[in-house]
Coordinates of C-alpha atoms and ligand atoms in Angstrom, one line a residue:
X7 CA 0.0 0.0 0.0
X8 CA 2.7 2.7 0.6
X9 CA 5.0 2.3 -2.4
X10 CA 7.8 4.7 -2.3
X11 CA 8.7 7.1 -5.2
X12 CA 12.3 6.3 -6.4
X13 CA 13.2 9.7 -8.0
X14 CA 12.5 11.2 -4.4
X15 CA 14.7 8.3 -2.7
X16 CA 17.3 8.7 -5.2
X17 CA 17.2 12.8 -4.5
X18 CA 17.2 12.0 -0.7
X19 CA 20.5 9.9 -1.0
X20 CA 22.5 12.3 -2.9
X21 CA 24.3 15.0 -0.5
X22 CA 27.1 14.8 2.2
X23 CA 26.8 13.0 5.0
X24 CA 26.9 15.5 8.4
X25 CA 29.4 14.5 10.9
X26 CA 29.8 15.8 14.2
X27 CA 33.1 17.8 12.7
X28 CA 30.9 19.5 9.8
X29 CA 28.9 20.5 13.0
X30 CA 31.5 21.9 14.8
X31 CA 32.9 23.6 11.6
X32 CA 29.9 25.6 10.7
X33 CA 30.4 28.1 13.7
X34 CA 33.8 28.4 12.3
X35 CA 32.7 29.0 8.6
X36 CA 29.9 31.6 10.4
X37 CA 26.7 29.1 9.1
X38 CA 24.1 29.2 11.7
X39 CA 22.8 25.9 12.5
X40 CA 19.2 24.7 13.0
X41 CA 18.6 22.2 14.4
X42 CA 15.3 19.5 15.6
X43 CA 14.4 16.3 17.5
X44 CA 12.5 13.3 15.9
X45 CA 11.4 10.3 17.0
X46 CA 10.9 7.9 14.4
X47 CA 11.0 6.8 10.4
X48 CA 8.6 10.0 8.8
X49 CA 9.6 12.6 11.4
X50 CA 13.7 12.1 10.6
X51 CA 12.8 11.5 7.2
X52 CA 11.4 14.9 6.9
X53 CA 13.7 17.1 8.5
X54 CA 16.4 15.6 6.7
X55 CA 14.6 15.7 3.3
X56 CA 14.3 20.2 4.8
X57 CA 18.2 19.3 5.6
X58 CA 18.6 20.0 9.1
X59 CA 22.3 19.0 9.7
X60 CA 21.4 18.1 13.3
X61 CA 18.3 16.0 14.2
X62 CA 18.4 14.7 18.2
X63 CA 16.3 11.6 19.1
X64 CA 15.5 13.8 22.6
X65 CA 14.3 12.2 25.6
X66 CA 11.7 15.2 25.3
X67 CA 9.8 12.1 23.4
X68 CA 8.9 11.0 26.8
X69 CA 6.3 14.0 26.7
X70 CA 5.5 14.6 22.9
X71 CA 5.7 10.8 22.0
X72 CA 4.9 8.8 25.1
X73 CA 2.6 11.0 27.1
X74 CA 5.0 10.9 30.7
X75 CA 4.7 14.1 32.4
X76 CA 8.3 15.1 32.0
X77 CA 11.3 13.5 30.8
X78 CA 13.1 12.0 33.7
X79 CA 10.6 8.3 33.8
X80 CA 12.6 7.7 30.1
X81 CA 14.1 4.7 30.0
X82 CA 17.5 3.1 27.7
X83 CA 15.3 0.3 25.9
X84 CA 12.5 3.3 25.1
X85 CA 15.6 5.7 23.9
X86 CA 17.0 2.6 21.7
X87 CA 13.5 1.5 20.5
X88 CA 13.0 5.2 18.9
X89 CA 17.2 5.5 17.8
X90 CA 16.3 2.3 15.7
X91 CA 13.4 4.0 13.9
X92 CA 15.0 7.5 13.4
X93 CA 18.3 5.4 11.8
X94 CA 16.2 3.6 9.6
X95 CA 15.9 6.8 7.6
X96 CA 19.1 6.8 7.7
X97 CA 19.7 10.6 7.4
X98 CA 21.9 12.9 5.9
X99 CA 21.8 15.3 9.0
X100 CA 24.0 13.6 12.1
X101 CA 21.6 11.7 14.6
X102 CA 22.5 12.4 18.0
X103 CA 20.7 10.7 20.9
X104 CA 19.7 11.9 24.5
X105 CA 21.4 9.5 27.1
X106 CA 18.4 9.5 29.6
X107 CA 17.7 9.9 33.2
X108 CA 20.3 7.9 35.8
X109 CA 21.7 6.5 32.3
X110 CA 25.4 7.9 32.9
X111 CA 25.8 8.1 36.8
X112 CA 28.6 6.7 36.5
X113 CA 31.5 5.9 34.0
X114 CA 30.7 1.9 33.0
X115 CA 27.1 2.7 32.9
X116 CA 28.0 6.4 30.7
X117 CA 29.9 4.0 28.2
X118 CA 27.8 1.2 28.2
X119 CA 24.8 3.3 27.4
X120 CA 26.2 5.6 24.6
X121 CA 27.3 2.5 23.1
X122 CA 24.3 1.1 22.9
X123 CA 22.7 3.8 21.3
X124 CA 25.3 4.1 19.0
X125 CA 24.2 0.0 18.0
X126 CA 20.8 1.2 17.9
X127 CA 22.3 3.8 15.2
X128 CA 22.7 7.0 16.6
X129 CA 26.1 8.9 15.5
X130 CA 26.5 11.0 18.6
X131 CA 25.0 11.1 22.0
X132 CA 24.0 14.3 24.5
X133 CA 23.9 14.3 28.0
X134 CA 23.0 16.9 30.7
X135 CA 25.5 18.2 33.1
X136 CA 28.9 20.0 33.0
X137 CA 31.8 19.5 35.1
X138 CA 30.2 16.7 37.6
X139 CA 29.5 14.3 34.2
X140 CA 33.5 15.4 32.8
X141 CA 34.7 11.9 33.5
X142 CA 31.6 10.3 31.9
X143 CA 31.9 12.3 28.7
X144 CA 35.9 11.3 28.4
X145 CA 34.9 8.0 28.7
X146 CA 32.6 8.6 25.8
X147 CA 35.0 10.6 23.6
X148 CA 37.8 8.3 24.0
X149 CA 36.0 5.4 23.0
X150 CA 35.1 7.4 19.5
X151 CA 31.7 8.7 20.3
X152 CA 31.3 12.6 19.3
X153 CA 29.7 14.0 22.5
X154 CA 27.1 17.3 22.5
X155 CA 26.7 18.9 26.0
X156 CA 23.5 20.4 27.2
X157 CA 23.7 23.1 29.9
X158 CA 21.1 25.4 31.1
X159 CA 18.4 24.3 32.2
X160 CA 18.2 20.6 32.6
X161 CA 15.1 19.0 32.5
X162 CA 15.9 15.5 33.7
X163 CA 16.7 17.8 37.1
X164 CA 13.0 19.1 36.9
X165 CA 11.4 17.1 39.9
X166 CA 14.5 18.7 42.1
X167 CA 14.3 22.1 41.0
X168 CA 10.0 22.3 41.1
X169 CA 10.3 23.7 37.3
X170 CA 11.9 24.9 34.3
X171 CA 13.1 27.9 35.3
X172 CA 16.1 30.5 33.4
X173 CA 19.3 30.0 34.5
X174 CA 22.5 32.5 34.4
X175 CA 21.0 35.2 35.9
X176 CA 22.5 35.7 39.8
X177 CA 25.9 35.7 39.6
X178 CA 26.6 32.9 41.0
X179 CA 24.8 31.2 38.1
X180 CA 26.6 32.6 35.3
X181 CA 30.3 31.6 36.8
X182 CA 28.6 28.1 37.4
X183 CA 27.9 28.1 33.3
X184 CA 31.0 29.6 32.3
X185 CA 32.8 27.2 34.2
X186 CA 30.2 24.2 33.1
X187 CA 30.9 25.2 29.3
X188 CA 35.0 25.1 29.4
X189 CA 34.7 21.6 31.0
X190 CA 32.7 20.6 28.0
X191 CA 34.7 22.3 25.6
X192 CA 38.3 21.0 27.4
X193 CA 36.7 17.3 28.0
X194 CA 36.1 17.5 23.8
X195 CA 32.0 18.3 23.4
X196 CA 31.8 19.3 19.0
X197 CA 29.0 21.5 20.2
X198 CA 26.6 22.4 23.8
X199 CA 22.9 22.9 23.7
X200 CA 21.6 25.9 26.0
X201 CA 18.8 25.6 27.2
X202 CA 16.5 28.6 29.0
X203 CA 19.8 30.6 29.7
X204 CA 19.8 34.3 29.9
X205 CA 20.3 36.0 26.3
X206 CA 23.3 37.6 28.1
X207 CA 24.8 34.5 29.1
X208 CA 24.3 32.8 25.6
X209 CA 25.3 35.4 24.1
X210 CA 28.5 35.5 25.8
X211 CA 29.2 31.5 26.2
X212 CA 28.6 32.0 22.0
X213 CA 31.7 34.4 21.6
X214 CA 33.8 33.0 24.0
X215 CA 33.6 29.3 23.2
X216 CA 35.3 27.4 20.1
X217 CA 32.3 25.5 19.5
X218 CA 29.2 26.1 18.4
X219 CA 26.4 27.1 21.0
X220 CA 22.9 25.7 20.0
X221 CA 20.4 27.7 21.7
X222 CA 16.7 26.9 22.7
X223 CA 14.7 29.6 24.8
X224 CA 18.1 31.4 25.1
X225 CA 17.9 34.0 22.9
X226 CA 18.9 35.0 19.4
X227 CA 22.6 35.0 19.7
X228 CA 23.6 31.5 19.9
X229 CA 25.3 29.6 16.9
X230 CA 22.0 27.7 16.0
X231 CA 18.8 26.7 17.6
X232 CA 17.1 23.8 18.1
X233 CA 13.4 23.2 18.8
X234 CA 11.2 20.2 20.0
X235 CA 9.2 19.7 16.6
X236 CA 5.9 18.7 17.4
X237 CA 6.1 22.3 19.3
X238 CA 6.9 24.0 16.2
X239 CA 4.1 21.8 14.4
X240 CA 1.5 22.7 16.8
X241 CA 1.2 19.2 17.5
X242 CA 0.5 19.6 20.8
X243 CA -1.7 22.2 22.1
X244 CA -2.5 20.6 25.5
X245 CA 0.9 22.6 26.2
X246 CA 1.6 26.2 26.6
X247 CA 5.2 27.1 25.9
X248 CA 6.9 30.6 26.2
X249 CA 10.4 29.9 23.6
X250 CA 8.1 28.6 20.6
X251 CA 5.1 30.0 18.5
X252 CA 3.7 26.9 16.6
X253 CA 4.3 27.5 12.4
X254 CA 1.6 25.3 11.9
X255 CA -1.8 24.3 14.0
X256 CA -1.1 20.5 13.0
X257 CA -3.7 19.4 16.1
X258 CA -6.3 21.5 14.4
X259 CA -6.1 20.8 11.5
X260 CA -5.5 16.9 12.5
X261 CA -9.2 17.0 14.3
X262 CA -10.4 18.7 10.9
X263 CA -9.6 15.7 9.1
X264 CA -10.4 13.3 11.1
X265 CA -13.9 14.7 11.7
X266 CA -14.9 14.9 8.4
X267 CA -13.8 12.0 7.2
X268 CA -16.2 10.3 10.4
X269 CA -18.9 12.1 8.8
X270 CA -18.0 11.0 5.6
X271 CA -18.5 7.5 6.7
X272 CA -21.3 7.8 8.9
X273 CA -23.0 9.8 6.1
X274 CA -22.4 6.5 3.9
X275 CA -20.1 8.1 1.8
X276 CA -17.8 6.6 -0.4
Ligands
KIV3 O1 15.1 16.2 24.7 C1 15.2 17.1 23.9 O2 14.4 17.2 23.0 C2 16.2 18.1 24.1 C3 16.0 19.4 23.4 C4 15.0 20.2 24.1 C5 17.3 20.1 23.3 O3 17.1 17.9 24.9

C-alpha cells in the first residue's frame, strides 16, 4: 500500500553525510545551525529531506511521544526503541541521541549506554551536566563517540528544581555556566545545547567558546537553535510554551480531518 517514489529516494541519497566535525565547523565558517528532535521513520525523514544538519532523538519524546509528564521516567530500551526507527531513515543530517535519566551516573554505565545507542544507530549522544558528568563524557569521547553537551536548564533535574526555570542570571549562576561550558569544551564536546539561559549568558558562552552554542529559549545569539518539533508543528496544544510559536496548528487541522472524514463514513459516503 505505501510504495515509495524512487526519484525522491534517489534525491534523498545524494548529499554529504553530516558529521559531528561539519557540525563543529559551521560556527567556524559563520553558518548558523538549525537544528530539531524526531522520533521515528517519517519525522527524521522529513527534516532531513528540509536538511537539518542536526536531528536529536530527545528524551523530550517522553512527553510529545509517550505522554509521561516530563522527561526523567525515560528509560535506555524506550531511547534505543526510537534511535532504531529514526536510523532507519538513515539521514543525511548527524543523529544524535539523548542518554536519559540515571543513564550515565557513572563511568561503566556512561559508556555502556552511549554505546548502545550508538548500535541502535545514533552517530552521537547528549547528555546533561557539566563539570560533575567530565569523567563520563571522556569515557565517551575516547571510546570514539562525538559527545554534544546540554547546559542550562536541565530537564531530567525538573522534579528537584519544582520547574523549568532561566538559568544565568544571579551571579553565581553565570560563573557556574561559564565554568560548566570550558569543561565541556576542554573534555572534547563538538557543540553544547543551552537551554532557557539568559540572552546575556548565551550570548557571551557564543563568543567566547570554540564550539558552536545551540540555543533553545536562550535568545537569538547562539550559533543555532534547536526546537522540540511537534512544538513548532502545533502538534500539541494541550501545552503552553513561552520559547516557541507553533508555524503550523497540526492538532487543528489533524481534528479537521479526522472529523470529516467520520462524517464521511457515517454519512455512507464513499
Ligand atoms: O530532549 C530534547 O528534545 C532536548 C532538546 C530540548 C534540546 O534535549
Amino acid at each position: 500500500m505505501h510504495s515509495l517514489d524512487t526519484s525522491m529516494v534517489l534525491e534523498h541519497v545524494t548529499g554529504a553525510k553530516i558529521t559531528a566535525a561539519t557540525i563543529r565547523n559551521m560556527k567556524a565558517r559563520g553558518q548558523k545551525i538549525p537544528a530539531l528532535t524526531a522520533y521515528d521513520f517519517p519525522m527524521t525523514r522529513l527534516v532531513d529531506e528540509a536538511s537539518i544538519p542536526l536531528i536529536l532523538v530527545g528524551d523530550s519524546l517522553g512527553m510529545v511521544v509517550l505522554g509521561y509528564p516530563d522527561t526523567t521516567r525515560v528509560t535506555m530500551p524506550e531511547m534505543e526503541h526510537h534511535v532504531r526507527a529514526a536510523a532507519r531513515a538513515k539521514p543525511h543530517g548527524l543523529l544524535v541521541a539523548d542518554l536519559p535519566y540515571h543513564s550515565y551516573q557513572t563511568v561503566d554505565s556512561a559508556l555502556g549506554n552511549a554505546l548502545s545507542l550508538v548500535a541502535a544507530g545514533a552517530e552521537a549522544v547528549k547528555a546533561e551536566g557539566g563539570r560533575e558528568i567530565v569523567p563520563q563524557i571522556s569515557a565517551i569521547i575516547d571510546s570514539g563517540i562525538p559527545f554534544l553537551g546540554h547546559l542550562g536548564m536541565l530537564p531530567q533535574h525538573v522534579l528537584e528544581e519544582g520547574g523549568y526555570h532561566v538559568k544565568g542570571r544571579s551571579e553565581a549562576e553565570h560563573q557556574a555556566l561559564l565554568a560548566d561550558a570550558q569543561a565541556l569544551v576542554d573534555a572534547g564536546a563538538f557543540a553544547v545545547v543551552l537551554e532557557l539561559v539568559a540572552p546575556h549568558v548565551a550570548r557571551e558562552l557564543t563568543e567566547s567558546l570554540p564550539i558552536p552554542t545551540i540555543g533553545i529559549g536562550s535568545g537569538p545569539d547562539c550559533d543555532g537553535q534547536i526546537l522540540v518539533t511537534p512544538d513548532l508543528l502545533g502538534m500539541l496544544p494541550w501545552y503552553n510554551l513561552k520559547h516557541v510559536k507553533p508555524k503550523l496548528n497540526a492538532a487543528e487541522q489533524m481534528r479537521l480531518v479526522v472529523e470529516e472524514w467520520k462524517r464521511s463514513v457515517v454519512n455512507g459516503a464513499k
